[in-house]
């Protein structure tokens, strides 16, 4: 039996033309308040077996260093952070990341069932510069990927609104030297120059997003977006970002956790399988690395050697240099960091 579409023809056309759609009051006040309580719960319940990782400021200026959530100081909560993949461990987060209604809408936009590839829980803005999601996680089938951004707190100019460039998904993408859209550290400045030129050519300007709690923005994989600077760090701006690939790239049903009603999550190993003692050894090992220069080129933009070893204890235990291992084996094996 043919199920009815949830998006109107106009909404679908808007997405195709602009690269995003906004769904106001998609989640109600009760759901939003449960979500907020769940964030408190995550911070209180950080026991020994907690498998989550967090990207946060601790000893560095940028928030890209990854830690075991159970080991970070509670003060990390007062700074921008991303708590990774809570959808893998929590049913309430799954109700947001891939609610039944959202799954149907994503299928209408992508033309194939969506499956959650990852999720990021923020309590403050990311302050991340303009980027395409394909810099980090391009889908195998071009353009068969998108993301949802769910507002949990109201967004103001002071708490670092998300910004995006309507129509940027139609610009010619920058291809990195390996022929893919996945960014490398060395080529990043060149790619950004190319993108700035294209924005000028198409006369595209950034728009800021000021949603109310419960509103959802869905963006196309190639929509240029980022997070504005936070002017008032005391204001939280909780949000959940979920990235989706499709079953076109993962046709084997055993690759997904099937929650029923078309709700799919890609299976992933839990990320933090390393003991506290080994963790210290990883730090020392990484500080002492003397990797040859040629092994450090062509790596993904956000490659973090420390996090790579933390998430792949077998690599650390075999005393592999993380850069070399990633280039020779990890990339082809789809290993994470
Ligand atoms: O919420 C933000 O500040 C930006 C999020 C973002 O760019 C992303 O998760 O890809």
Short mmCIF file of C-alpha atoms and ligand atoms in Angstrom, two decimals:
data_model
loop_
_atom_site.label_atom_id
_atom_site.label_comp_id
_atom_site.label_asym_id
_atom_site.label_seq_id
_atom_site.Cartn_x
_atom_site.Cartn_y
_atom_site.Cartn_z
CA UNK A 1 0.00 0.00 0.00
CA UNK A 2 1.34 3.46 -0.92
CA UNK A 3 1.93 5.56 2.21
CA UNK A 4 1.09 9.26 2.10
CA UNK A 5 3.95 11.73 1.80
CA UNK A 6 4.58 13.91 4.84
CA UNK A 7 6.21 16.70 2.86
CA UNK A 8 4.24 18.84 0.45
CA UNK A 9 5.42 19.26 -3.14
CA UNK A 10 6.42 22.85 -2.21
CA UNK A 11 8.54 21.70 0.73
CA UNK A 12 10.32 19.15 -1.44
CA UNK A 13 10.93 21.78 -4.12
CA UNK A 14 12.20 24.19 -1.47
CA UNK A 15 14.70 21.57 -0.30
CA UNK A 16 15.87 20.86 -3.86
CA UNK A 17 16.35 24.57 -4.59
CA UNK A 18 17.75 25.78 -1.26
CA UNK A 19 19.40 22.68 0.20
CA UNK A 20 17.46 22.70 3.50
CA UNK A 21 14.01 22.73 5.07
CA UNK A 22 12.80 23.91 8.47
CA UNK A 23 10.14 21.97 10.36
CA UNK A 24 8.79 24.17 13.12
CA UNK A 25 7.63 22.67 16.46
CA UNK A 26 8.47 19.18 15.23
CA UNK A 27 9.07 18.07 18.84
CA UNK A 28 6.81 19.31 21.62
CA UNK A 29 7.64 21.01 24.94
CA UNK A 30 7.41 17.81 26.95
CA UNK A 31 9.82 16.02 24.63
CA UNK A 32 12.24 18.95 24.72
CA UNK A 33 12.16 19.07 28.51
CA UNK A 34 12.82 15.31 28.67
CA UNK A 35 15.78 15.83 26.37
CA UNK A 36 17.21 18.50 28.66
CA UNK A 37 16.87 16.22 31.67
CA UNK A 38 18.60 13.48 29.71
CA UNK A 39 21.64 15.73 29.22
CA UNK A 40 21.89 16.14 33.02
CA UNK A 41 21.54 12.40 33.35
CA UNK A 42 24.41 11.78 30.89
CA UNK A 43 26.66 14.06 32.94
CA UNK A 44 25.70 12.41 36.25
CA UNK A 45 25.96 8.83 35.05
CA UNK A 46 29.58 8.51 33.92
CA UNK A 47 30.45 5.18 35.49
CA UNK A 48 33.21 2.75 34.62
CA UNK A 49 31.51 1.05 31.70
CA UNK A 50 30.36 4.28 30.03
CA UNK A 51 31.26 3.84 26.35
CA UNK A 52 30.78 7.43 25.17
CA UNK A 53 33.43 9.81 23.89
CA UNK A 54 33.38 13.58 24.02
CA UNK A 55 35.13 16.23 21.90
CA UNK A 56 35.91 19.16 24.14
CA UNK A 57 38.31 21.85 25.24
CA UNK A 58 40.67 20.63 27.92
CA UNK A 59 44.27 21.28 27.10
CA UNK A 60 43.77 22.78 23.66
CA UNK A 61 42.14 25.85 22.18
CA UNK A 62 40.03 23.94 19.68
CA UNK A 63 37.31 21.49 20.63
CA UNK A 64 38.57 18.73 18.39
CA UNK A 65 40.37 16.66 20.92
CA UNK A 66 38.52 13.51 21.82
CA UNK A 67 38.35 12.03 25.29
CA UNK A 68 36.60 9.27 27.12
CA UNK A 69 33.48 10.90 28.54
CA UNK A 70 33.86 9.04 31.84
CA UNK A 71 37.31 10.55 32.36
CA UNK A 72 36.84 14.25 31.59
CA UNK A 73 36.58 16.79 34.37
CA UNK A 74 33.00 17.96 35.09
CA UNK A 75 34.10 21.51 34.22
CA UNK A 76 34.22 20.49 30.55
CA UNK A 77 30.44 20.95 30.61
CA UNK A 78 30.87 24.72 31.01
CA UNK A 79 32.65 24.96 27.65
CA UNK A 80 31.61 24.00 24.13
CA UNK A 81 31.60 20.23 23.65
CA UNK A 82 30.17 17.49 21.46
CA UNK A 83 29.02 14.26 23.07
CA UNK A 84 29.31 11.58 20.42
CA UNK A 85 26.78 8.98 19.36
CA UNK A 86 24.45 9.04 22.35
CA UNK A 87 21.86 7.55 19.97
CA UNK A 88 23.71 4.23 20.24
CA UNK A 89 23.05 3.95 23.96
CA UNK A 90 19.83 5.85 24.65
CA UNK A 91 16.25 5.25 23.52
CA UNK A 92 15.14 8.83 24.14
CA UNK A 93 17.89 10.22 21.91
CA UNK A 94 16.82 7.70 19.26
CA UNK A 95 13.31 9.21 19.44
CA UNK A 96 14.89 12.47 18.30
CA UNK A 97 17.66 11.29 15.96
CA UNK A 98 15.40 8.96 14.05
CA UNK A 99 11.80 9.42 15.11
CA UNK A 100 9.27 7.58 12.97
CA UNK A 101 8.13 10.85 11.35
CA UNK A 102 11.67 12.06 10.73
CA UNK A 103 12.61 8.71 9.13
CA UNK A 104 9.68 9.05 6.70
CA UNK A 105 10.64 12.63 5.79
CA UNK A 106 14.29 11.70 5.28
CA UNK A 107 13.24 8.90 2.98
CA UNK A 108 11.17 11.35 0.94
CA UNK A 109 14.14 13.72 0.65
CA UNK A 110 16.80 11.11 -0.05
CA UNK A 111 14.73 8.73 -2.16
CA UNK A 112 15.96 5.81 -0.03
CA UNK A 113 15.69 4.76 3.65
CA UNK A 114 18.00 6.80 5.88
CA UNK A 115 20.21 5.20 8.51
CA UNK A 116 21.88 7.16 11.32
CA UNK A 117 25.60 7.44 10.65
CA UNK A 118 26.48 9.48 13.76
CA UNK A 119 25.05 11.99 16.22
CA UNK A 120 26.51 14.92 18.13
CA UNK A 121 24.96 16.38 21.24
CA UNK A 122 25.92 20.01 21.84
CA UNK A 123 25.13 22.17 24.86
CA UNK A 124 26.80 25.22 23.35
CA UNK A 125 27.46 26.33 19.78
CA UNK A 126 30.28 24.61 17.90
CA UNK A 127 31.90 27.84 16.59
CA UNK A 128 33.05 25.68 13.70
CA UNK A 129 33.99 27.45 10.46
CA UNK A 130 32.01 26.94 7.24
CA UNK A 131 32.18 23.35 6.02
CA UNK A 132 30.40 20.63 4.09
CA UNK A 133 29.62 17.41 5.94
CA UNK A 134 31.22 15.58 3.02
CA UNK A 135 34.61 16.93 4.21
CA UNK A 136 34.33 14.38 7.03
CA UNK A 137 31.91 11.64 5.96
CA UNK A 138 31.05 11.62 2.25
CA UNK A 139 28.43 9.07 1.25
CA UNK A 140 29.51 6.49 -1.29
CA UNK A 141 26.56 7.41 -3.54
CA UNK A 142 26.89 11.15 -4.24
CA UNK A 143 24.36 13.39 -2.47
CA UNK A 144 22.65 10.51 -0.67
CA UNK A 145 23.28 11.95 2.73
CA UNK A 146 21.80 14.67 4.93
CA UNK A 147 21.69 15.94 8.49
CA UNK A 148 19.10 17.08 11.00
CA UNK A 149 19.72 19.85 13.54
CA UNK A 150 17.24 19.83 16.42
CA UNK A 151 16.95 22.90 18.65
CA UNK A 152 16.61 22.15 22.36
CA UNK A 153 17.26 25.69 23.64
CA UNK A 154 16.18 28.94 21.99
CA UNK A 155 18.92 30.37 19.76
CA UNK A 156 19.95 34.03 19.92
CA UNK A 157 22.77 36.13 18.50
CA UNK A 158 24.57 35.68 21.81
CA UNK A 159 24.77 31.90 21.97
CA UNK A 160 26.39 31.15 18.60
CA UNK A 161 23.67 30.48 16.02
CA UNK A 162 24.13 27.97 13.25
CA UNK A 163 24.62 29.61 9.86
CA UNK A 164 24.24 28.20 6.37
CA UNK A 165 24.41 29.32 2.73
CA UNK A 166 21.10 28.62 0.95
CA UNK A 167 21.71 27.20 -2.53
CA UNK A 168 25.36 26.28 -1.83
CA UNK A 169 24.53 22.58 -2.38
CA UNK A 170 24.23 23.38 -6.10
CA UNK A 171 27.74 24.82 -6.40
CA UNK A 172 30.43 22.71 -8.04
CA UNK A 173 32.12 20.81 -5.18
CA UNK A 174 35.87 20.93 -4.59
CA UNK A 175 37.43 17.55 -5.40
CA UNK A 176 40.50 16.67 -3.35
CA UNK A 177 43.51 15.14 -5.12
CA UNK A 178 42.33 11.59 -4.40
CA UNK A 179 39.16 12.41 -6.40
CA UNK A 180 36.87 12.41 -3.34
CA UNK A 181 35.08 15.12 -1.33
CA UNK A 182 36.82 14.02 1.89
CA UNK A 183 39.06 16.86 3.09
CA UNK A 184 42.75 16.48 3.84
CA UNK A 185 44.71 18.79 6.11
CA UNK A 186 47.20 19.93 3.43
CA UNK A 187 44.62 20.75 0.80
CA UNK A 188 42.12 22.41 3.09
CA UNK A 189 43.28 26.03 2.50
CA UNK A 190 43.12 25.50 -1.28
CA UNK A 191 39.63 23.98 -0.99
CA UNK A 192 38.41 26.93 1.09
CA UNK A 193 39.77 29.41 -1.51
CA UNK A 194 37.87 27.51 -4.21
CA UNK A 195 34.69 27.57 -2.11
CA UNK A 196 34.98 31.31 -1.37
CA UNK A 197 35.31 31.98 -5.11
CA UNK A 198 32.25 29.86 -5.88
CA UNK A 199 30.21 31.68 -3.21
CA UNK A 200 31.12 34.98 -4.86
CA UNK A 201 30.35 33.70 -8.35
CA UNK A 202 26.89 32.52 -7.23
CA UNK A 203 26.42 35.55 -4.95
CA UNK A 204 25.48 33.36 -1.98
CA UNK A 205 25.25 34.83 1.52
CA UNK A 206 25.09 33.23 4.95
CA UNK A 207 21.76 33.07 6.80
CA UNK A 208 21.59 32.61 10.58
CA UNK A 209 19.17 30.19 12.16
CA UNK A 210 17.20 31.36 15.24
CA UNK A 211 14.89 28.46 16.02
CA UNK A 212 12.65 27.77 18.98
CA UNK A 213 13.06 24.60 21.03
CA UNK A 214 11.65 21.64 19.12
CA UNK A 215 12.27 23.12 15.64
CA UNK A 216 14.24 21.01 13.17
CA UNK A 217 16.45 22.00 10.25
CA UNK A 218 17.30 19.32 7.71
CA UNK A 219 20.19 20.08 5.38
CA UNK A 220 21.60 18.53 2.24
CA UNK A 221 25.08 16.91 2.43
CA UNK A 222 26.53 19.71 0.30
CA UNK A 223 24.99 22.67 2.13
CA UNK A 224 27.81 24.89 3.43
CA UNK A 225 27.22 25.61 7.13
CA UNK A 226 28.95 26.29 10.43
CA UNK A 227 28.56 27.74 13.94
CA UNK A 228 28.91 31.48 14.76
CA UNK A 229 31.07 32.78 17.58
CA UNK A 230 29.54 32.60 21.07
CA UNK A 231 29.23 36.04 22.63
CA UNK A 232 27.85 34.92 25.99
CA UNK A 233 29.27 31.63 27.24
CA UNK A 234 26.75 31.51 30.11
CA UNK A 235 23.91 30.91 27.61
CA UNK A 236 23.48 27.29 26.63
CA UNK A 237 22.39 26.39 23.10
CA UNK A 238 21.63 22.69 23.37
CA UNK A 239 21.02 20.92 20.08
CA UNK A 240 21.28 17.48 18.56
CA UNK A 241 22.87 16.99 15.14
CA UNK A 242 22.37 13.67 13.38
CA UNK A 243 24.00 12.69 10.09
CA UNK A 244 22.40 10.08 7.85
CA UNK A 245 23.57 7.83 5.06
CA UNK A 246 21.19 5.55 3.18
CA UNK A 247 20.61 1.87 2.54
CA UNK A 248 21.89 2.47 -1.01
CA UNK A 249 25.39 2.51 0.52
CA UNK A 250 24.61 -0.13 3.17
CA UNK A 251 22.27 -2.61 1.47
CA UNK A 252 22.96 -5.49 3.89
CA UNK A 253 20.22 -5.43 6.59
CA UNK A 254 22.66 -6.86 9.17
CA UNK A 255 24.60 -3.57 9.00
CA UNK A 256 21.73 -1.73 10.71
CA UNK A 257 19.98 -1.74 14.05
CA UNK A 258 16.34 -1.86 12.94
CA UNK A 259 14.09 -0.07 15.46
CA UNK A 260 10.99 -0.80 13.35
CA UNK A 261 8.74 1.65 11.46
CA UNK A 262 11.55 2.45 9.02
CA UNK A 263 13.91 3.63 11.79
CA UNK A 264 17.47 2.50 11.06
CA UNK A 265 20.78 3.06 12.81
CA UNK A 266 24.12 1.97 11.39
CA UNK A 267 25.89 -0.47 13.68
CA UNK A 268 29.21 0.77 15.08
CA UNK A 269 31.60 -0.65 17.62
CA UNK A 270 31.52 1.15 20.95
CA UNK A 271 34.28 3.60 21.03
CA UNK A 272 36.01 3.52 24.37
CA UNK A 273 37.45 0.11 25.04
CA UNK A 274 40.73 1.07 26.64
CA UNK A 275 41.72 1.04 30.33
CA UNK A 276 42.77 4.11 32.34
CA UNK A 277 46.39 2.84 32.63
CA UNK A 278 46.66 2.26 28.91
CA UNK A 279 45.13 5.69 28.32
CA UNK A 280 48.13 7.30 30.03
CA UNK A 281 50.46 5.15 27.99
CA UNK A 282 48.71 6.30 24.80
CA UNK A 283 49.36 9.93 25.76
CA UNK A 284 53.07 9.25 26.33
CA UNK A 285 53.33 7.21 23.15
CA UNK A 286 51.71 9.91 21.02
CA UNK A 287 53.91 12.63 22.53
CA UNK A 288 57.00 10.63 21.56
CA UNK A 289 56.00 9.85 17.96
CA UNK A 290 58.57 10.48 15.24
CA UNK A 291 56.41 9.61 12.25
CA UNK A 292 58.10 10.24 8.88
CA UNK A 293 56.64 13.28 7.12
CA UNK A 294 55.36 11.27 4.15
CA UNK A 295 53.12 9.25 6.46
CA UNK A 296 51.46 12.40 7.80
CA UNK A 297 50.20 13.71 4.44
CA UNK A 298 46.83 13.00 2.86
CA UNK A 299 45.14 12.36 6.21
CA UNK A 300 41.52 13.35 6.82
CA UNK A 301 41.07 16.88 8.11
CA UNK A 302 40.09 15.91 11.63
CA UNK A 303 42.41 12.91 12.04
CA UNK A 304 43.56 12.73 15.65
CA UNK A 305 46.34 10.17 16.34
CA UNK A 306 45.59 10.01 20.05
CA UNK A 307 41.92 9.40 19.54
CA UNK A 308 42.70 6.84 16.82
CA UNK A 309 44.70 4.76 19.31
CA UNK A 310 42.09 5.19 22.04
CA UNK A 311 39.39 3.90 19.76
CA UNK A 312 41.45 1.14 18.23
CA UNK A 313 43.19 -0.51 21.19
CA UNK A 314 44.47 -3.39 19.04
CA UNK A 315 46.51 -0.86 17.02
CA UNK A 316 47.97 0.62 20.18
CA UNK A 317 48.71 -2.76 21.72
CA UNK A 318 50.58 -3.79 18.58
CA UNK A 319 52.67 -0.57 18.97
CA UNK A 320 51.70 0.79 15.56
CA UNK A 321 52.34 4.39 14.67
CA UNK A 322 48.74 5.69 14.31
CA UNK A 323 49.40 7.72 11.14
CA UNK A 324 51.11 4.83 9.40
CA UNK A 325 48.52 2.32 10.51
CA UNK A 326 45.66 4.50 9.30
CA UNK A 327 47.24 5.00 5.90
CA UNK A 328 48.22 1.39 5.37
CA UNK A 329 45.21 -0.37 6.92
CA UNK A 330 42.79 1.74 8.96
CA UNK A 331 41.39 3.78 6.09
CA UNK A 332 40.52 0.70 4.02
CA UNK A 333 39.09 -1.01 7.12
CA UNK A 334 36.87 2.01 7.85
CA UNK A 335 38.37 2.52 11.32
CA UNK A 336 37.21 5.53 13.38
CA UNK A 337 39.00 8.04 15.60
O1 LIG B 1 25.62 23.49 15.63
C1 LIG B 1 26.64 23.97 15.18
O2 LIG B 1 27.20 24.95 15.69
C2 LIG B 1 27.28 23.38 13.95
C3 LIG B 1 27.03 21.92 13.77
C4 LIG B 1 27.68 21.38 12.56
O3 LIG B 1 28.19 22.10 11.76
C5 LIG B 1 27.72 19.95 12.28
O4 LIG B 1 27.48 19.16 13.18
O5 LIG B 1 28.04 19.55 11.12
#
